[in-house]
XYZ file of C-alpha atoms in Angstrom:
656
model
C 0.000 0.000 0.000
C 0.960 3.635 -0.104
C 1.244 5.333 3.227
C 3.197 8.519 2.850
C 2.994 12.087 4.036
C 1.588 14.287 1.324
C 4.672 16.048 0.004
C 2.561 18.111 -2.366
C 0.941 19.798 0.596
C -2.533 20.421 1.866
C -3.593 17.040 3.229
C -3.703 15.420 6.613
C -0.462 14.139 8.004
C -0.395 10.348 7.752
C -0.093 8.564 11.115
C 3.172 6.773 11.765
C 1.442 3.425 12.138
C 1.017 3.400 8.362
C 4.688 3.883 7.557
C 6.232 0.384 7.826
C 4.127 -1.052 5.021
C 5.310 -1.284 1.417
C 4.412 1.263 -1.236
C 2.054 -1.250 -2.862
C 1.189 -4.918 -2.739
C 1.284 -7.475 -5.549
C -1.536 -10.001 -5.644
C -1.303 -13.733 -6.163
C -1.098 -14.981 -9.757
C -4.557 -16.513 -9.453
C -6.253 -13.278 -8.382
C -6.504 -11.684 -11.839
C -8.147 -14.844 -13.181
C -10.627 -15.098 -10.294
C -11.712 -11.575 -9.332
C -14.320 -11.106 -12.075
C -15.147 -14.760 -12.654
C -18.876 -14.158 -12.080
C -19.016 -11.280 -14.573
C -19.059 -13.697 -17.510
C -19.549 -17.447 -17.753
C -17.059 -19.646 -19.620
C -19.668 -20.583 -22.211
C -20.459 -16.914 -22.901
C -16.801 -16.065 -23.351
C -16.235 -18.973 -25.707
C -19.255 -17.865 -27.713
C -17.802 -14.354 -27.933
C -14.368 -15.599 -29.002
C -15.988 -17.742 -31.693
C -17.825 -14.737 -33.124
C -15.421 -11.834 -32.772
C -13.202 -10.877 -35.679
C -10.561 -9.566 -33.300
C -9.359 -12.887 -31.848
C -7.841 -15.637 -33.985
C -8.686 -18.947 -32.298
C -6.320 -20.929 -34.508
C -3.331 -18.731 -33.668
C -4.502 -17.863 -30.156
C -3.911 -14.131 -30.487
C -5.718 -10.802 -30.583
C -5.508 -8.498 -33.588
C -2.715 -6.380 -32.152
C 0.645 -5.852 -33.908
C 3.298 -8.204 -32.581
C 5.998 -5.534 -32.777
C 4.325 -2.114 -32.484
C 6.580 0.868 -33.132
C 4.646 3.315 -30.955
C 2.029 3.258 -28.230
C -0.574 4.447 -30.721
C -0.023 1.226 -32.676
C -1.528 -0.555 -29.648
C -4.131 2.099 -28.830
C -5.726 1.798 -32.283
C -6.524 -1.940 -32.152
C -7.603 -1.740 -28.502
C -10.007 1.091 -29.333
C -11.780 -1.437 -31.582
C -11.420 -4.572 -29.422
C -12.608 -3.123 -26.107
C -15.976 -1.804 -27.401
C -16.824 -5.248 -28.791
C -16.268 -6.784 -25.348
C -18.518 -4.152 -23.762
C -21.211 -4.640 -26.393
C -21.311 -8.376 -25.663
C -20.964 -8.439 -21.860
C -21.884 -4.991 -20.463
C -25.584 -4.464 -21.015
C -27.128 -1.775 -18.765
C -30.609 -2.626 -17.557
C -31.532 0.844 -16.276
C -32.267 3.930 -18.378
C -29.527 6.535 -18.448
C -26.724 4.042 -17.715
C -23.982 4.186 -20.353
C -20.484 2.708 -20.659
C -18.421 3.843 -23.649
C -14.745 3.354 -24.523
C -13.339 6.670 -25.741
C -10.020 7.747 -27.204
C -8.624 11.089 -26.064
C -6.012 11.800 -28.745
C -8.119 14.628 -30.157
C -9.634 15.765 -26.864
C -8.878 19.379 -26.023
C -6.033 19.671 -23.541
C -5.489 15.915 -23.189
C -1.969 16.098 -24.630
C -0.862 18.599 -21.973
C 0.922 17.411 -18.856
C -0.870 17.446 -15.516
C 0.842 18.457 -12.273
C 2.308 14.965 -11.923
C 3.985 15.100 -15.345
C 1.589 12.746 -17.160
C -0.966 13.335 -19.903
C -4.032 15.155 -18.634
C -6.028 12.111 -19.742
C -4.786 8.632 -20.739
C -5.218 7.574 -24.373
C -8.186 5.306 -23.596
C -10.849 5.836 -20.941
C -14.264 4.444 -20.123
C -16.782 7.270 -20.174
C -19.832 6.548 -18.030
C -23.297 7.868 -17.311
C -25.478 6.869 -14.384
C -26.572 7.884 -10.904
C -23.024 8.615 -9.678
C -21.520 10.223 -12.789
C -21.919 13.637 -14.340
C -20.554 15.565 -17.295
C -17.740 18.005 -16.521
C -19.151 21.443 -15.899
C -18.013 25.006 -15.225
C -18.429 24.507 -11.474
C -16.128 21.472 -11.410
C -12.886 22.065 -9.497
C -10.553 22.025 -12.462
C -6.854 22.472 -11.941
C -4.939 25.439 -13.294
C -3.739 24.661 -16.804
C -6.097 21.710 -17.215
C -8.700 22.345 -19.906
C -10.844 19.240 -19.664
C -12.819 18.220 -22.735
C -16.430 19.282 -22.801
C -17.727 15.736 -22.608
C -14.955 13.793 -20.831
C -13.601 14.555 -17.379
C -12.793 12.783 -14.162
C -16.386 13.212 -13.010
C -17.556 10.774 -15.703
C -14.572 8.456 -16.203
C -15.303 5.018 -14.764
C -11.882 3.521 -15.449
C -8.655 4.163 -17.323
C -6.888 1.933 -19.818
C -3.189 2.736 -19.565
C -1.647 1.625 -22.859
C 2.068 1.126 -23.469
C 4.358 -1.018 -25.574
C 6.351 -3.855 -24.078
C 9.759 -2.899 -22.624
C 12.694 -3.254 -24.977
C 14.772 -6.410 -24.870
C 16.732 -6.606 -21.643
C 14.506 -4.096 -19.833
C 11.943 -4.906 -17.151
C 8.490 -3.457 -16.758
C 8.425 -0.769 -14.063
C 5.547 -1.529 -11.680
C 6.128 1.710 -9.819
C 5.880 3.792 -12.983
C 2.584 2.111 -13.913
C 1.127 2.785 -10.478
C 2.457 6.358 -10.375
C 0.645 7.240 -13.590
C -2.567 5.432 -12.708
C -2.477 7.002 -9.234
C -2.383 10.403 -10.915
C -5.679 9.624 -12.662
C -7.278 7.647 -9.818
C -6.706 10.498 -7.383
C -8.682 12.821 -9.591
C -11.449 10.264 -10.119
C -11.868 9.847 -6.355
C -11.848 13.624 -5.952
C -14.637 14.177 -8.483
C -16.682 11.075 -7.580
C -17.105 11.577 -3.810
C -19.112 8.397 -3.182
C -16.487 6.166 -4.799
C -14.696 3.732 -2.472
C -12.074 2.419 -4.889
C -10.881 2.732 -8.489
C -9.641 -0.083 -10.722
C -7.875 0.361 -14.043
C -6.040 -1.789 -16.575
C -2.462 -1.414 -17.794
C -2.295 -3.024 -21.237
C 0.513 -3.702 -23.704
C 0.490 -5.646 -26.969
C 0.987 -8.863 -24.964
C 0.040 -8.379 -21.315
C -2.523 -6.867 -18.974
C -2.360 -5.965 -15.281
C -5.183 -4.892 -12.982
C -4.353 -1.946 -10.700
C -6.498 -1.158 -7.662
C -6.532 2.046 -5.569
C -8.395 2.521 -2.303
C -7.945 4.394 0.975
C -5.283 1.923 2.110
C -3.143 2.487 -0.975
C -2.589 0.378 -4.083
C -2.281 -3.177 -5.291
C -1.453 -4.618 -8.698
C -1.681 -8.067 -10.253
C 1.184 -9.886 -11.943
C 1.279 -9.728 -15.745
C -1.300 -11.860 -17.573
C -0.709 -12.837 -21.193
C -3.799 -11.612 -23.062
C -3.263 -13.950 -26.025
C -2.863 -17.123 -23.992
C -5.569 -16.104 -21.491
C -8.279 -14.438 -23.592
C -11.028 -15.345 -21.114
C -9.236 -13.547 -18.284
C -8.665 -10.511 -20.492
C -12.353 -10.403 -21.406
C -13.396 -10.737 -17.758
C -11.042 -7.956 -16.635
C -12.335 -5.571 -19.296
C -15.976 -6.441 -18.551
C -15.387 -6.160 -14.799
C -13.835 -2.684 -14.764
C -16.543 -1.580 -17.233
C -19.507 -3.049 -15.338
C -22.917 -1.407 -15.561
C -23.294 -2.102 -11.821
C -21.871 0.864 -9.907
C -21.196 -1.306 -6.861
C -18.795 -3.456 -8.898
C -17.063 -0.252 -9.999
C -16.495 0.635 -6.347
C -19.314 3.045 -5.512
C -21.090 3.423 -2.189
C -24.579 2.141 -2.966
C -26.207 4.251 -0.249
C -25.712 7.483 -2.225
C -27.385 8.286 -5.543
C -28.288 11.312 -7.641
C -30.959 12.183 -10.152
C -29.223 13.195 -13.380
C -30.649 16.021 -15.480
C -28.995 16.885 -18.802
C -25.878 15.030 -17.739
C -25.463 16.842 -14.421
C -26.264 15.783 -10.859
C -29.390 17.509 -9.621
C -30.962 15.871 -6.573
C -29.105 13.436 -4.352
C -30.189 11.050 -1.613
C -28.286 9.265 1.142
C -29.520 6.231 3.063
C -28.336 5.584 6.608
C -29.662 4.606 10.015
C -31.455 7.183 12.134
C -31.467 7.497 15.929
C -33.900 4.567 16.232
C -31.743 2.260 14.110
C -34.131 2.324 11.163
C -32.830 2.959 7.653
C -33.928 6.378 6.418
C -33.355 8.159 3.114
C -32.209 11.767 3.469
C -32.188 14.356 0.671
C -28.646 15.697 0.123
C -28.499 19.483 0.345
C -24.802 19.765 -0.504
C -21.409 18.137 -0.197
C -19.539 19.997 2.534
C -16.060 20.981 1.406
C -13.363 18.877 3.051
C -9.612 19.215 2.576
C -7.243 16.934 0.785
C -7.240 15.059 -2.501
C -5.032 12.204 -1.351
C -5.900 8.618 -2.200
C -4.521 7.048 0.962
C -5.929 8.168 4.304
C -9.195 8.885 6.057
C -10.752 10.545 2.988
C -13.304 12.348 5.129
C -16.371 13.395 3.152
C -19.244 15.309 4.721
C -22.775 15.667 3.409
C -25.341 18.207 4.526
C -28.698 16.426 4.507
C -32.229 17.155 5.671
C -34.409 14.931 7.790
C -37.477 14.291 5.573
C -39.777 14.244 8.612
C -38.500 17.039 10.868
C -36.768 19.063 8.103
C -33.785 19.500 10.433
C -30.444 19.921 8.683
C -27.828 17.334 9.654
C -24.243 16.502 8.727
C -23.302 12.977 7.639
C -19.589 12.295 7.942
C -18.003 9.393 6.050
C -14.383 8.429 6.671
C -11.942 5.521 6.566
C -10.082 4.905 9.819
C -7.316 2.366 10.575
C -8.889 -0.771 12.010
C -6.915 -0.496 15.255
C -8.090 3.064 15.971
C -11.092 3.658 18.251
C -14.152 4.648 16.196
C -15.227 8.269 16.476
C -18.772 7.366 17.494
C -17.482 5.993 20.816
C -15.944 9.369 21.689
C -18.988 11.268 20.431
C -21.137 9.154 22.737
C -19.052 10.397 25.676
C -19.492 14.077 24.799
C -23.258 14.006 24.286
C -24.853 17.021 25.915
C -21.647 19.050 26.191
C -22.130 22.609 24.950
C -19.843 23.688 22.150
C -19.018 20.150 21.015
C -20.610 18.476 18.015
C -23.575 16.263 18.915
C -24.059 12.827 17.362
C -27.507 11.762 16.164
C -26.648 8.236 15.008
C -23.854 6.130 13.587
C -23.458 3.212 11.213
C -20.938 0.376 11.383
C -20.212 -2.543 9.060
C -19.998 -0.359 5.958
C -16.968 -2.137 4.574
C -13.213 -2.481 4.933
C -10.427 -2.052 2.418
C -9.500 -5.710 2.833
C -12.938 -6.579 1.396
C -11.797 -5.153 -1.955
C -8.353 -6.767 -2.070
C -6.574 -10.028 -2.722
C -6.724 -12.194 0.444
C -3.050 -13.172 0.104
C -2.023 -9.543 0.737
C -3.862 -9.153 4.052
C -1.572 -7.910 6.787
C 0.767 -6.190 4.324
C -1.067 -2.864 4.451
C -3.014 -0.873 7.027
C -6.598 -2.062 6.731
C -9.110 0.783 6.952
C -12.737 0.603 8.030
C -15.552 2.705 6.576
C -17.363 4.687 9.275
C -20.403 6.942 9.117
C -21.630 9.366 11.765
C -24.754 11.560 11.589
C -24.390 14.793 13.572
C -26.184 18.017 14.344
C -25.120 20.571 11.740
C -23.915 23.338 13.863
C -15.698 24.176 24.108
C -12.641 22.735 24.161
C -12.096 23.015 27.963
C -15.138 20.866 28.727
C -13.609 17.912 26.888
C -10.863 17.791 29.495
C -13.170 17.566 32.502
C -12.348 14.778 34.942
C -15.314 12.628 33.879
C -14.505 12.901 30.144
C -10.720 13.411 29.811
C -10.593 13.833 26.031
C -7.867 15.748 24.207
C -8.823 16.819 20.676
C -5.328 16.908 19.034
C -6.507 18.225 15.648
C -7.779 21.752 16.203
C -7.957 23.362 12.755
C -10.067 25.818 10.782
C -12.090 22.933 9.341
C -12.920 21.540 12.776
C -14.372 24.741 14.233
C -17.841 25.595 12.946
C -20.194 28.494 13.493
C -23.400 27.617 15.298
C -26.831 28.066 13.777
C -28.273 31.562 13.462
C -29.628 32.678 16.813
C -27.849 29.889 18.691
C -27.681 30.367 22.480
C -24.402 31.064 24.239
C -22.351 27.889 24.331
C -23.626 26.756 20.917
C -22.366 29.644 18.786
C -19.153 27.842 17.997
C -18.930 24.079 17.611
C -15.836 21.876 17.843
C -16.100 18.851 15.560
C -14.072 15.861 14.344
C -12.779 13.627 17.122
C -10.983 11.297 14.697
C -7.612 11.988 16.301
C -8.871 12.576 19.832
C -7.229 10.833 22.791
C -9.185 9.711 25.821
C -7.029 9.607 28.927
C -7.243 6.676 31.325
C -5.472 5.935 34.573
C -3.244 3.478 32.713
C -2.532 5.917 29.857
C -3.043 9.432 31.214
C -0.949 11.333 28.657
C -0.556 10.868 24.889
C 2.946 11.362 23.508
C 3.310 14.276 21.115
C 3.356 13.064 17.521
C 4.082 15.392 14.621
C 2.294 12.941 12.310
C -1.081 13.453 14.017
C -3.106 16.528 13.187
C -2.909 19.212 10.517
C 0.562 20.629 9.841
C -0.689 24.172 9.357
C -2.092 24.334 12.896
C 0.160 22.052 14.963
C 1.920 23.526 17.993
C 5.672 24.036 18.010
C 6.091 21.442 20.756
C 4.212 18.806 18.741
C 6.277 19.662 15.673
C 9.491 19.418 17.693
C 8.629 15.834 18.632
C 9.144 14.920 14.987
C 12.807 15.870 14.796
C 14.227 16.412 18.307
C 17.098 14.114 19.295
C 17.190 15.176 22.955
C 15.603 11.948 24.173
C 13.140 13.963 26.274
C 9.574 12.699 26.011
C 7.077 15.320 24.935
C 3.414 14.854 25.702
C 0.533 16.390 23.802
C -1.446 18.465 26.300
C -4.173 21.099 26.301
C -1.598 23.881 25.841
C -0.763 22.407 22.447
C -4.428 22.552 21.489
C -4.670 26.149 22.728
C -1.666 27.014 20.571
C -3.505 25.435 17.639
C -6.419 27.787 18.368
C -3.983 30.703 18.092
C -2.748 29.348 14.762
C -6.360 29.212 13.556
C -6.802 32.833 14.641
C -3.636 33.825 12.768
C -4.907 31.930 9.726
C -8.213 33.825 9.761
C -6.642 37.248 10.327
C -3.859 36.889 7.755
C -5.448 34.761 5.030
C -8.913 36.384 4.961
C -10.382 39.862 4.869
C -13.099 40.936 7.353
C -15.766 40.485 4.654
C -14.845 36.784 4.398
C -13.050 36.981 1.063
C -9.707 35.242 0.797
C -6.468 37.083 0.105
C -4.195 35.901 -2.727
C -1.819 33.174 -1.584
C 1.179 35.366 -2.429
C -0.023 38.205 -0.198
C 2.549 38.858 2.540
C 0.298 37.858 5.438
C -1.235 34.865 3.688
C 2.205 33.632 2.611
C 3.413 33.800 6.224
C 0.710 31.435 7.426
C 0.442 29.180 4.389
C 4.195 28.708 4.585
C 3.659 26.699 7.787
C 2.234 23.869 5.680
C 5.599 22.191 5.101
C 6.374 18.486 4.557
C 8.894 18.381 7.393
C 8.039 19.474 10.960
C 11.307 21.369 11.548
C 10.643 24.032 8.910
C 7.089 24.568 10.137
C 8.272 24.905 13.744
C 10.899 27.460 12.739
C 8.411 29.612 10.838
C 5.842 29.499 13.640
C 8.528 30.420 16.161
C 9.338 33.488 14.074
C 5.661 34.475 14.176
C 5.488 34.153 17.973
C 8.545 36.370 18.490
C 7.789 40.091 18.418
C 11.298 41.505 17.908
C 11.503 41.201 14.138
C 10.667 39.189 11.040
C 7.162 37.757 10.790
C 6.551 38.552 14.444
C 7.082 42.243 13.729
C 5.086 42.364 10.506
C 2.089 40.188 11.424
C 0.399 42.521 13.978
C 0.737 45.436 11.559
C -0.910 43.403 8.819
C -3.764 42.397 11.130
C -4.327 45.989 12.210
C -4.269 47.274 8.628
C -6.933 44.772 7.606
C -8.976 44.024 10.732
C -8.455 47.124 12.854
C -6.776 47.826 16.219
C -9.170 45.770 18.378
C -8.479 42.534 16.507
C -4.786 43.378 16.298
C -4.759 43.739 20.075
C -6.314 40.288 20.490
C -3.782 38.812 18.079
C -0.811 40.317 19.921
C -2.119 39.431 23.382
C -2.922 35.816 22.495
C 0.403 35.455 20.687
C 2.359 36.749 23.690
C 0.431 34.446 26.043
C 1.242 31.416 23.860
C 4.901 32.410 23.751
C 5.091 32.696 27.554
C 3.489 29.273 28.130
C 5.669 27.632 25.493
C 8.820 29.155 26.980
C 7.934 27.954 30.482
C 7.118 24.502 29.109
C 10.505 24.269 27.371
C 12.347 25.343 30.527
C 10.591 22.631 32.536
C 11.284 19.996 29.868
C 14.977 20.795 29.612
C 15.533 20.959 33.373
C 13.912 17.588 34.089
C 16.250 14.775 35.196
C 13.634 12.055 35.824
C 12.600 10.040 32.793
C 9.291 8.845 34.256
C 8.141 12.129 35.772
C 5.917 14.626 33.988
C 8.154 17.704 34.059
C 5.447 20.132 32.995
C 3.031 19.220 35.812
C 3.584 22.585 37.589
C 2.467 24.372 34.438
C -0.486 22.078 33.711
C -1.764 22.502 37.261
C -2.866 25.991 36.161
C -5.339 24.578 33.644
C -8.395 26.513 34.879
C -6.389 29.707 35.108
C -5.100 29.245 31.567
C -8.540 28.731 30.043
C -9.922 31.698 31.981
C -7.122 33.904 30.662
C -7.716 32.921 27.045
C -11.490 33.242 27.289
C -11.125 36.677 28.862
C -9.012 37.837 25.927
C -11.833 36.996 23.547
C -14.588 38.311 25.821
C -12.778 41.633 26.117
C -12.726 41.901 22.323
C -16.211 40.590 21.581
C -17.895 43.251 23.705
C -16.479 46.317 21.909
C -16.870 44.638 18.518
C -20.509 43.823 19.273
C -21.056 47.491 20.041
C -19.853 48.458 16.583
C -22.605 48.929 14.028
C -20.500 47.857 11.063
C -17.741 45.365 10.344
C -14.313 47.038 10.162
C -13.273 47.508 6.565
C -9.630 47.900 5.588
C -8.723 51.119 3.829
C -6.381 49.159 1.599
C -5.142 45.637 1.147
C -1.690 45.253 2.714
C 1.004 44.397 0.223
C 4.592 43.297 0.368
C 5.632 46.858 -0.426
C 3.979 48.307 2.677
C 5.241 45.908 5.311
C 8.206 43.870 4.070
C 11.366 45.286 5.575
C 13.444 44.762 2.445
C 13.379 43.161 -0.957
C 15.938 40.633 0.188
C 13.656 39.347 2.916
C 10.615 38.928 0.727
C 11.382 35.441 -0.683
C 11.084 34.039 2.838
C 7.446 35.097 2.789
C 6.593 33.203 -0.366
C 4.569 30.006 -0.435
C 6.755 27.087 0.644
C 5.853 25.149 -2.502
C 8.351 27.345 -4.329
C 11.212 25.952 -2.284
C 13.185 22.784 -2.951
C 11.952 19.753 -1.047
C 14.000 18.764 1.945
C 16.417 15.847 1.420
C 14.277 13.799 3.793
C 11.120 14.452 1.788
C 12.773 13.644 -1.521
C 14.273 10.460 -0.155
C 10.938 9.136 1.070
C 9.090 10.255 -2.017
C 11.452 8.355 -4.282
C 10.518 5.116 -2.554
C 6.782 5.631 -2.563
C 3.977 6.261 -4.985
C 2.620 9.772 -4.670
C -0.937 9.438 -3.416
C -1.037 13.030 -2.222
C -2.893 16.012 -3.580
C -2.467 16.792 -7.270
C -1.195 20.303 -6.574
C 0.448 22.126 -3.669
C -2.329 23.970 -1.891
C -3.266 24.663 1.714
C -6.079 22.801 3.342
C -9.362 24.290 2.283
């Protein structure tokens, strides 16, 4: 499987427990022959081979040149062979369901390279129509430079046929290269088909075929199968990845849409309600969630409406490692707590990645389990109360929501997503700090330091780390957005400061955040001025006060850590004993600001947008403020990336 930090930026950090596994698994030799055995019976296949003009039974070979000079010499014959297989074996029984093999040689923009260095579209794809597909449209999240054809895009591609010629004499086929290119396409398919659980594609040459599979645990590939000597297997593989049944293609059967003029119009989602009964909810919208990675939790949220009460709810789907505690258990503990998301129901037994894979590879990847939680659609300190003892560990801008209009005090801001939360017990009272848990952009400096420090001192993740993450969220809001809610350009000085924290390695992020927390120069000098220019003096005062408070607590924590001689003791206990005092101090900062802001009749509007020319101290310093994607990857990042398939986001962007 692939389990790698996303070196292209913008996705969740992958937990360390995924790291020891290989970049991908190779199935047994029998798997390719068995996986789609029920798609077509032996008698049907023999009947097809007897009738088709594209397979010579006497010679035992398909009508493909034995020694093609170029890839297109293989693409041409396959563009004729594959449709005949579909016409014989793939017969949709529902109106509006279509499966069509298409060539992309003349498709607009297909010849251009995508961000991974491959063709925007492979030479052959299976275009599909049905309840989970839609034509590409102007509102589709297209990538810069990618001009998708009007009728073919990743929102309506069911599978890809990656065509190449056989390696030259003496060369070996590169499995990694095949998976890298197919991962580039599969990532985009999963992005644009949000109810898809896995993607399967075929890599075909003039002599061989391999089935590649991508899911939230990574990738697997079959050994090479000779298509001339095993025509029945070839037919089954083509028919299987082209099936008219969306479940066989890897779709979640509980989610469907009504298609109007090729576009999704009305969607429905079936799940269990609070009584345990299955209920169908109309989908109001897909809630934006960060990350386009293949491997990981792949959290997708849906805003739905209860058909009986008309209450709006959030349905959260995700894939968690099988050895992690399910989120619904933690949500059960926090029921009734103000300011924390409230669970309505949950659903288990929705599937596991091992269900989609070759049994001989079990145990060679991190198995992930599909989970679903239904929550109300709308305080951190209350999680830490003695009877609950939960530490969130992933405070980020996506996990803090505004309450409903007119919500009472205590429900005006909601903390969600307990996927990474830790529940303390007497046996395990403190979780160790782990720079691979959480969202890089918002992690505390202490948590980041745990990823590269060689001091041998144990660092625990405590509530002060979460409070520092709240400050980082505040900095993100003040420096990346304007008061009217519009987002600043990513190369704006303030935005570049914050977005630069989203680095592959923890050391660089810690260094940049440390510069922000210092007030003597650099980012620490410029940031308050930028906040004041955009948000006004009241917000700038909150920013500076909260920043100074975080710096003081972090400094005291470091002093205690470095002075500790006992390995088993908790050196920061004297600091953590002030928990109530700390929360009171932070809450007071915000209360003191909310009151005067509430008295204002209008939202503060900046007189001008700050620019690098108004705040940057010198032209020489400005490159340090640019987005970190412009820098060369660290040696560590490059070294790991060279060993693993890139299942990260297709372009370097901050979490949305």
